[in-house]
PDB file of C-alpha atoms and ligand atoms in Angstrom:
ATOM      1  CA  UNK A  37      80.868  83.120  69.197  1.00  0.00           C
ATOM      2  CA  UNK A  38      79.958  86.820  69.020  1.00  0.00           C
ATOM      3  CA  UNK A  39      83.163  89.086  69.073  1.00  0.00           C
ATOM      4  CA  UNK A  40      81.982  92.474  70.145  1.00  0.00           C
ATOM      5  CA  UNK A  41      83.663  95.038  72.776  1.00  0.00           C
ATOM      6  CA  UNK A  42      85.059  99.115  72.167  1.00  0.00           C
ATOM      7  CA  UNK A  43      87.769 100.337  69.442  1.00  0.00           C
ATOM      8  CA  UNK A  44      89.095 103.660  69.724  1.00  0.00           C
ATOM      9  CA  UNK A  45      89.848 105.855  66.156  1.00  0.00           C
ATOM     10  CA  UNK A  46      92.082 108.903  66.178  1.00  0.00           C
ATOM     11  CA  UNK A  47      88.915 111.876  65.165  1.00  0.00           C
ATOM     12  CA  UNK A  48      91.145 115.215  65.467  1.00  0.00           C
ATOM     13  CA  UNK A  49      94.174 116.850  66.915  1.00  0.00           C
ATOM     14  CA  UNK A  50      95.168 120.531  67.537  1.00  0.00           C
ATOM     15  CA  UNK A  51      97.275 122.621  69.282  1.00  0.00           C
ATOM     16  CA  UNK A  52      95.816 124.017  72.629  1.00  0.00           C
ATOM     17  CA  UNK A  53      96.237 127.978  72.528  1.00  0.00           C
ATOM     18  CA  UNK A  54      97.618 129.774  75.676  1.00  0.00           C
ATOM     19  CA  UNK A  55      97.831 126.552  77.518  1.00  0.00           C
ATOM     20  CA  UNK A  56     100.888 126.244  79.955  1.00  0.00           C
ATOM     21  CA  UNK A  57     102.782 122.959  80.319  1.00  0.00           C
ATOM     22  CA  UNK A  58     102.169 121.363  83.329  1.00  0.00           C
ATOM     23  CA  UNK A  59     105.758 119.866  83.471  1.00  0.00           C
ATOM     24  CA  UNK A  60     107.954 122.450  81.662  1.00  0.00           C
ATOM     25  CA  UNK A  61     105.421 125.313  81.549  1.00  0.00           C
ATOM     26  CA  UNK A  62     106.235 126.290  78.283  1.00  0.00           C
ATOM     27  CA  UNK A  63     103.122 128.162  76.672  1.00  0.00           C
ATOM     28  CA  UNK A  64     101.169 127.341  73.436  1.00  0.00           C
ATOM     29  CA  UNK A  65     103.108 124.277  72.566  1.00  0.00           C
ATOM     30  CA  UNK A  66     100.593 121.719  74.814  1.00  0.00           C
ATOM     31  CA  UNK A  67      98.667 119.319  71.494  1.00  0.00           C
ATOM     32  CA  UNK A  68      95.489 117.058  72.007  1.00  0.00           C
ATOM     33  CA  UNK A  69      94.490 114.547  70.021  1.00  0.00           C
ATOM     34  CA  UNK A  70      90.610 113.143  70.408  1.00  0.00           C
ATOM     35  CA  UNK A  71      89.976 109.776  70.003  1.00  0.00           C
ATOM     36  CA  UNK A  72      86.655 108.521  69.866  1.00  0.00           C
ATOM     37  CA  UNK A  73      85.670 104.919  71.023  1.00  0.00           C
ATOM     38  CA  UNK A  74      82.541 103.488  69.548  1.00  0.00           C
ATOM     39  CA  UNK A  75      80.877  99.703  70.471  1.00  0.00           C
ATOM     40  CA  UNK A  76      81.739  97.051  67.681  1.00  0.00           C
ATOM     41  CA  UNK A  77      79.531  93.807  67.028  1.00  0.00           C
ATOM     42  CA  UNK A  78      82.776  91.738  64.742  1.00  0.00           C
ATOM     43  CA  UNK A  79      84.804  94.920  63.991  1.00  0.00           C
ATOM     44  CA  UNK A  80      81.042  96.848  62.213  1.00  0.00           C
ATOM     45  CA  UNK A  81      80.482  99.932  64.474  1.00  0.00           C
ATOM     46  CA  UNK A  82      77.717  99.890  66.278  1.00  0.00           C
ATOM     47  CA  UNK A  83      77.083 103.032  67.715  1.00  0.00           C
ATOM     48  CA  UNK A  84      79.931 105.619  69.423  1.00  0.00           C
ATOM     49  CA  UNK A  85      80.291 105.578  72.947  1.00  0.00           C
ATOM     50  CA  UNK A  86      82.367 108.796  73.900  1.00  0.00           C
ATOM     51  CA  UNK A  87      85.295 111.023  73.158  1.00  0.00           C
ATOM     52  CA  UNK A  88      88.721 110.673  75.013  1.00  0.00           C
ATOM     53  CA  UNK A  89      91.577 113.370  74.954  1.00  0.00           C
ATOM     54  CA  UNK A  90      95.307 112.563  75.096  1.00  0.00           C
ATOM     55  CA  UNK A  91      97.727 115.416  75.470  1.00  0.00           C
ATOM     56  CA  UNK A  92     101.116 115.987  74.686  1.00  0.00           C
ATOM     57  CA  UNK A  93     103.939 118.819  74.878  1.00  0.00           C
ATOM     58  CA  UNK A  94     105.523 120.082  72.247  1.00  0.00           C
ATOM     59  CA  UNK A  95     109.057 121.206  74.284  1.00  0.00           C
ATOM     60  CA  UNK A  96     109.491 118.738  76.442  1.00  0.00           C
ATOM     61  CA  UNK A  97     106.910 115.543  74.340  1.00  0.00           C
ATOM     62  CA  UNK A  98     105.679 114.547  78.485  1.00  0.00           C
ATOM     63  CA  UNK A  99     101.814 112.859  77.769  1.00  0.00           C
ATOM     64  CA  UNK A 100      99.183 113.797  79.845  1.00  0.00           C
ATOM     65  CA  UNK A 101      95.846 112.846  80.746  1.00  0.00           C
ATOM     66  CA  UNK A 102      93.296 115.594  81.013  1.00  0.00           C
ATOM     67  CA  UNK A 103      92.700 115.600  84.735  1.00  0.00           C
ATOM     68  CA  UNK A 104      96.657 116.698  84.819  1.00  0.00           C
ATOM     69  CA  UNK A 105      96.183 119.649  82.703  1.00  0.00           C
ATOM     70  CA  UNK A 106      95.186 123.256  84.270  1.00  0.00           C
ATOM     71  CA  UNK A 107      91.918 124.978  84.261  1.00  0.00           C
ATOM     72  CA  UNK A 108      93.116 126.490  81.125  1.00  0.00           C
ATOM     73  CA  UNK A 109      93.931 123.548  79.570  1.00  0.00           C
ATOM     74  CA  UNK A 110      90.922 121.850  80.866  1.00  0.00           C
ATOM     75  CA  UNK A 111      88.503 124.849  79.411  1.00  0.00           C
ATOM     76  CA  UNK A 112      90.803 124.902  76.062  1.00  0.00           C
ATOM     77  CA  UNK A 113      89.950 121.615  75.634  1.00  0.00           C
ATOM     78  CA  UNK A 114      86.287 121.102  76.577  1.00  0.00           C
ATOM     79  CA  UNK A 115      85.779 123.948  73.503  1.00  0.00           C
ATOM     80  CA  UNK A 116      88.276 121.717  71.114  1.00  0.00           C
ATOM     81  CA  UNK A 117      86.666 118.579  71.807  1.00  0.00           C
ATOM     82  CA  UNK A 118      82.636 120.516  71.164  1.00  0.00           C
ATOM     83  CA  UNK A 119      84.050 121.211  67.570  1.00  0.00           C
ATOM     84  CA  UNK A 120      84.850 117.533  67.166  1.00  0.00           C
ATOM     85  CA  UNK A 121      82.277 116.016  65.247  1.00  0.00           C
ATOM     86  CA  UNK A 122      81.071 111.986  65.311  1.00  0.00           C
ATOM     87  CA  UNK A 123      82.078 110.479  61.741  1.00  0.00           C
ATOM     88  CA  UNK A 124      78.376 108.913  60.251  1.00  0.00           C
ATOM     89  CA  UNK A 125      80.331 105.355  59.708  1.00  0.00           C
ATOM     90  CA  UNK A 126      80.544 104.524  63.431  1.00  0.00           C
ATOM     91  CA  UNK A 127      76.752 104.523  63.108  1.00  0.00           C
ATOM     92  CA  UNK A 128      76.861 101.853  60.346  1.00  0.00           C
ATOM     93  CA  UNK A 129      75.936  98.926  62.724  1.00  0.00           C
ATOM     94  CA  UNK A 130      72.803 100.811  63.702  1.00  0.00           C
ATOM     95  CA  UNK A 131      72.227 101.741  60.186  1.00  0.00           C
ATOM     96  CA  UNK A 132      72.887  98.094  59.091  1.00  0.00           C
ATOM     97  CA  UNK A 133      70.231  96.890  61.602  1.00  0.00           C
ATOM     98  CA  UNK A 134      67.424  99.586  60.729  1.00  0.00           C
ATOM     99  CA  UNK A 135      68.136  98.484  56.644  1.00  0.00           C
ATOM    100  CA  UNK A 136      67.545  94.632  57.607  1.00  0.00           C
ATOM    101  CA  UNK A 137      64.891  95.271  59.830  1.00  0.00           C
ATOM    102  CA  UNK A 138      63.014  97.357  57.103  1.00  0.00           C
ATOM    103  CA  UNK A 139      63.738  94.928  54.222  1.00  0.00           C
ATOM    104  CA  UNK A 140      62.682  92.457  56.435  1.00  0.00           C
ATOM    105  CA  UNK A 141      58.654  93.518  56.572  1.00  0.00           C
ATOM    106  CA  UNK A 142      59.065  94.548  53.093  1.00  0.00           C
ATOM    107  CA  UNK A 143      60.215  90.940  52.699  1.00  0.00           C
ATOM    108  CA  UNK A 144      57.091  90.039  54.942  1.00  0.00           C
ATOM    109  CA  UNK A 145      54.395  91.725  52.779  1.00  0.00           C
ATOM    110  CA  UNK A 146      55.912  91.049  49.795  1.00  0.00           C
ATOM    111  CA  UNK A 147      55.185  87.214  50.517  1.00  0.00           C
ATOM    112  CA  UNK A 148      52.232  87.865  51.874  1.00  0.00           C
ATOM    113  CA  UNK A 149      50.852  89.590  48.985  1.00  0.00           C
ATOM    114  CA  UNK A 150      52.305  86.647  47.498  1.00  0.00           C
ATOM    115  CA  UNK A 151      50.021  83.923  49.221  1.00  0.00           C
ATOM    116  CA  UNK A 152      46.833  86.034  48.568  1.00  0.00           C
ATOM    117  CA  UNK A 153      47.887  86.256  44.700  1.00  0.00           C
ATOM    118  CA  UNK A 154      48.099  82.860  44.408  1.00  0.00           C
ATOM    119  CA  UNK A 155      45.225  81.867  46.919  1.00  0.00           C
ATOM    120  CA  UNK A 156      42.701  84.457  44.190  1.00  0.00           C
ATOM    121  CA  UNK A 157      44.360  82.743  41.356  1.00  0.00           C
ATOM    122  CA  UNK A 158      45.588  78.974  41.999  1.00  0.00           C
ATOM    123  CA  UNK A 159      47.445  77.302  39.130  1.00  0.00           C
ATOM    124  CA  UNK A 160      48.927  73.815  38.617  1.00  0.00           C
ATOM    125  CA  UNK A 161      52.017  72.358  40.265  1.00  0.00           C
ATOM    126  CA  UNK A 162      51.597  74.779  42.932  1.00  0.00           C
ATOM    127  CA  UNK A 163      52.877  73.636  46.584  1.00  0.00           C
ATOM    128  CA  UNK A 164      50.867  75.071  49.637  1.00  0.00           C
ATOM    129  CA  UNK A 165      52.623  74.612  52.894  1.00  0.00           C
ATOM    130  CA  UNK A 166      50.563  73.934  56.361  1.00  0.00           C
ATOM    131  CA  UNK A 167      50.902  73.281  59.886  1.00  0.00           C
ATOM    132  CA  UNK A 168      49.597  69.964  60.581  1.00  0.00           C
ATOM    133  CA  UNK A 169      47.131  68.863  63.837  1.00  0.00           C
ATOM    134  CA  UNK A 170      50.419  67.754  65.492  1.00  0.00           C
ATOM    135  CA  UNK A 171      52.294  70.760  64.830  1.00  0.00           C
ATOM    136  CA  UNK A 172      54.838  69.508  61.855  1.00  0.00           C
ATOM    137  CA  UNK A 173      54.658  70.900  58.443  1.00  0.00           C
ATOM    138  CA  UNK A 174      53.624  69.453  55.247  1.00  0.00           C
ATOM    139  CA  UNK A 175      52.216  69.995  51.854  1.00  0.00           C
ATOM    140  CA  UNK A 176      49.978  69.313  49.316  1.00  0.00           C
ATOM    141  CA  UNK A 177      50.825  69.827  45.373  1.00  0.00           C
ATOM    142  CA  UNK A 178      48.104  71.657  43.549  1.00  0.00           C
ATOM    143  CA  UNK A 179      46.942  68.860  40.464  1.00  0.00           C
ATOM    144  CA  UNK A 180      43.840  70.345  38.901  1.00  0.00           C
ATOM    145  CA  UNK A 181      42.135  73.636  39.057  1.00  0.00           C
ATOM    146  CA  UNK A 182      38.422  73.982  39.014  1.00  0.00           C
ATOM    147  CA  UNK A 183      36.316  76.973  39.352  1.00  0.00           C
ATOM    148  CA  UNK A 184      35.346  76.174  43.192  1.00  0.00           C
ATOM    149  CA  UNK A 185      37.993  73.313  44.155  1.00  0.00           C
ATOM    150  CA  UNK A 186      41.538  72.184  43.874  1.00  0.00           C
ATOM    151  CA  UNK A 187      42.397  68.433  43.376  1.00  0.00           C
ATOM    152  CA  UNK A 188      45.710  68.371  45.301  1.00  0.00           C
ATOM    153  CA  UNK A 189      48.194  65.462  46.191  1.00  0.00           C
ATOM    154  CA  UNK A 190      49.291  65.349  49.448  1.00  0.00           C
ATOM    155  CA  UNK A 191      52.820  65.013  50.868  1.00  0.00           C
ATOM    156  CA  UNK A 192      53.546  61.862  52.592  1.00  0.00           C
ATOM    157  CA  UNK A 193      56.125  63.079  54.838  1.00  0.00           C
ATOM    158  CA  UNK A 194      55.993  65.943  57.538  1.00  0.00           C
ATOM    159  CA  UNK A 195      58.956  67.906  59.069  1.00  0.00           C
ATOM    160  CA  UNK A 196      59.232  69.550  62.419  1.00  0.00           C
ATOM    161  CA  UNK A 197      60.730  72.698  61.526  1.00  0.00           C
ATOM    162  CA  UNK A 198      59.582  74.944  58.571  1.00  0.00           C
ATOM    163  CA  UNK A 199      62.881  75.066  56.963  1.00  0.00           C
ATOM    164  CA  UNK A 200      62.721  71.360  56.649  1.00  0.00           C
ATOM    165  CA  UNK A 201      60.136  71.701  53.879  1.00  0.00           C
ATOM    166  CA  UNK A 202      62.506  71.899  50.861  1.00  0.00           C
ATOM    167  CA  UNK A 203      64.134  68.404  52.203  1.00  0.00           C
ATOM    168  CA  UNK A 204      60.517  66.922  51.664  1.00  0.00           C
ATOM    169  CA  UNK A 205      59.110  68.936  48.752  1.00  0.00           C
ATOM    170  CA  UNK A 206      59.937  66.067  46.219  1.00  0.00           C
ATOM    171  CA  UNK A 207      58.300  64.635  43.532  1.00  0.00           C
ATOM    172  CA  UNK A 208      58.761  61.156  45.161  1.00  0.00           C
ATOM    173  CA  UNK A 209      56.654  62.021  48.523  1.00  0.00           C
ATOM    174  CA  UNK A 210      53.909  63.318  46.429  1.00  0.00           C
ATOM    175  CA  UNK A 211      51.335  59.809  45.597  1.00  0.00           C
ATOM    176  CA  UNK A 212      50.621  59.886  41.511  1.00  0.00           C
ATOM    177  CA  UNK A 213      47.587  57.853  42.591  1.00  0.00           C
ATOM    178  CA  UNK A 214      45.682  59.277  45.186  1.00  0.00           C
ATOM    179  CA  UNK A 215      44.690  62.479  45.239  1.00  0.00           C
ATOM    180  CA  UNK A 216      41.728  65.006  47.478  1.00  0.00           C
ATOM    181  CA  UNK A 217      39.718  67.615  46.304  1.00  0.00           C
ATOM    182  CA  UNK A 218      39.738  70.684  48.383  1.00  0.00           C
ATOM    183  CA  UNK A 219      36.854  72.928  47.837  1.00  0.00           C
ATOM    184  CA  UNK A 220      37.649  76.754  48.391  1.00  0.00           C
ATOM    185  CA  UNK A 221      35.877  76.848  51.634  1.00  0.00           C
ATOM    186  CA  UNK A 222      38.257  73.919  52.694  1.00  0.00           C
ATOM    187  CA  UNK A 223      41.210  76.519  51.661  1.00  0.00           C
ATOM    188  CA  UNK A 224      39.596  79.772  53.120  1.00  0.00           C
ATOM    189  CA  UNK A 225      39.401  77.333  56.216  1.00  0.00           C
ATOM    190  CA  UNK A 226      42.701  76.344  56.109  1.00  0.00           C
ATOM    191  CA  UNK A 227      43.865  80.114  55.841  1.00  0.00           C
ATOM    192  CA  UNK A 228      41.538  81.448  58.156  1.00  0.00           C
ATOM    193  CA  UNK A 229      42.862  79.159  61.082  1.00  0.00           C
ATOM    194  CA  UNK A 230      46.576  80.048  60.296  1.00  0.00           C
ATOM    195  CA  UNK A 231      47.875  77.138  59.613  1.00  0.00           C
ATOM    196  CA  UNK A 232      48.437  77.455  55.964  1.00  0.00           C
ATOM    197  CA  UNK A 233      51.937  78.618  55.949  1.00  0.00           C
ATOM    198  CA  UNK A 234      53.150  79.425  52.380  1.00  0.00           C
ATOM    199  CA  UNK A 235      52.287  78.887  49.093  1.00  0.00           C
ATOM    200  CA  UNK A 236      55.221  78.262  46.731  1.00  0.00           C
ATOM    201  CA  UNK A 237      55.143  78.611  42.746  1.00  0.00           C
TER     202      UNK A 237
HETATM  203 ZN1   ZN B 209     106.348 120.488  78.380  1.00  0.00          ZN
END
């Protein structure tokens, strides 16, 4: 379940100058406090999504809403409320999602970078990961290198979902008998039709 919705924090108050009462119309001693209300995704701000006023009287402590005030008060507190600035942490949601979506293709070409390493230079033990011809995933364990080919053990068992790999990647799947040789056009094949997925050392 996703808990999201609005949560108001108190931002500033101040006392409204030359601003009459609208129930005891005492001067200068009307007070508004500004709340701001931001969008939450589980209680991290997200982003702020406007400024309310509450008002209060000093003499006789009656709350108002703005829409009761006069055109003083109104005015008084439309330049108040300008001076009231958005604190940076109800941003932080926003912020949070721009940092994971930036580590996120760093992440990218760092493994891709990665594969390409290790696809120039292939060493023993190895494990390349690949989409098979029925759409599962598998590997094959790198044996032997040679100059222009790979002898590699296949994987006897195939997931259906990427993440199943590590649940298969075990020493028992992998036959100590039987092995293929792969030459590097097989692998330049295999990564030019994208199926090779990963290679893991
Ligand atoms: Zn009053």
């Amino acid at each position: 379940m996703i808990v999201y919705g609005y949560r108001s924090t108190h931002l500033k108050s101040a006392n409204l100058p030359n601003v009459k009462c609208p129930n005891c119309e005492t001067q200068n001693q009307m007070t508004t406090s500004v709340y701001g209300r931001h969008v939450h995704i589980f209680w991290i701000p997200l982003f702020p999504a406007g400024n309310t006023g509450i008002f209060e009287c000093r003499n006789c402590h009656k709350g108002f809403k703005k829409n009761e005030l006069n055109e003083d008060g109104k005015l008084a507190y439309k330049n108040f409320k300008s001076q009231v600035k958005t604190p940076i942490w109800k941003y932080s949601g926003l912020g949070l999602i721009a940092v994971l979506i930036a580590f996120g293709f760093y992440a990218k070409k760092q493994g891709d970078a990665e594969v390409a390493e290790y696809l120039e230079n292939p060493a023993m033990y190895d494990v390349y990961t690949f989409r098979t011809e029925g759409n599962y995933y598998s590997t094959f364990k790198v044996l032997q290198v040679f100059k222009d080919s790979l002898y590699v053990s296949y994987n006897g068992m195939e997931t259906n979902k990427r993440s199943g790999i590590k649940d298969i990647d075990k020493p028992a799947n992998y036959s100590d008998s039987l092995y293929y040789v792969l030459t590097t056009k097989n692998i330049e094949s295999l990564k030019e039709s994208g199926d090779l997925v990963d290679i893991e050392r």
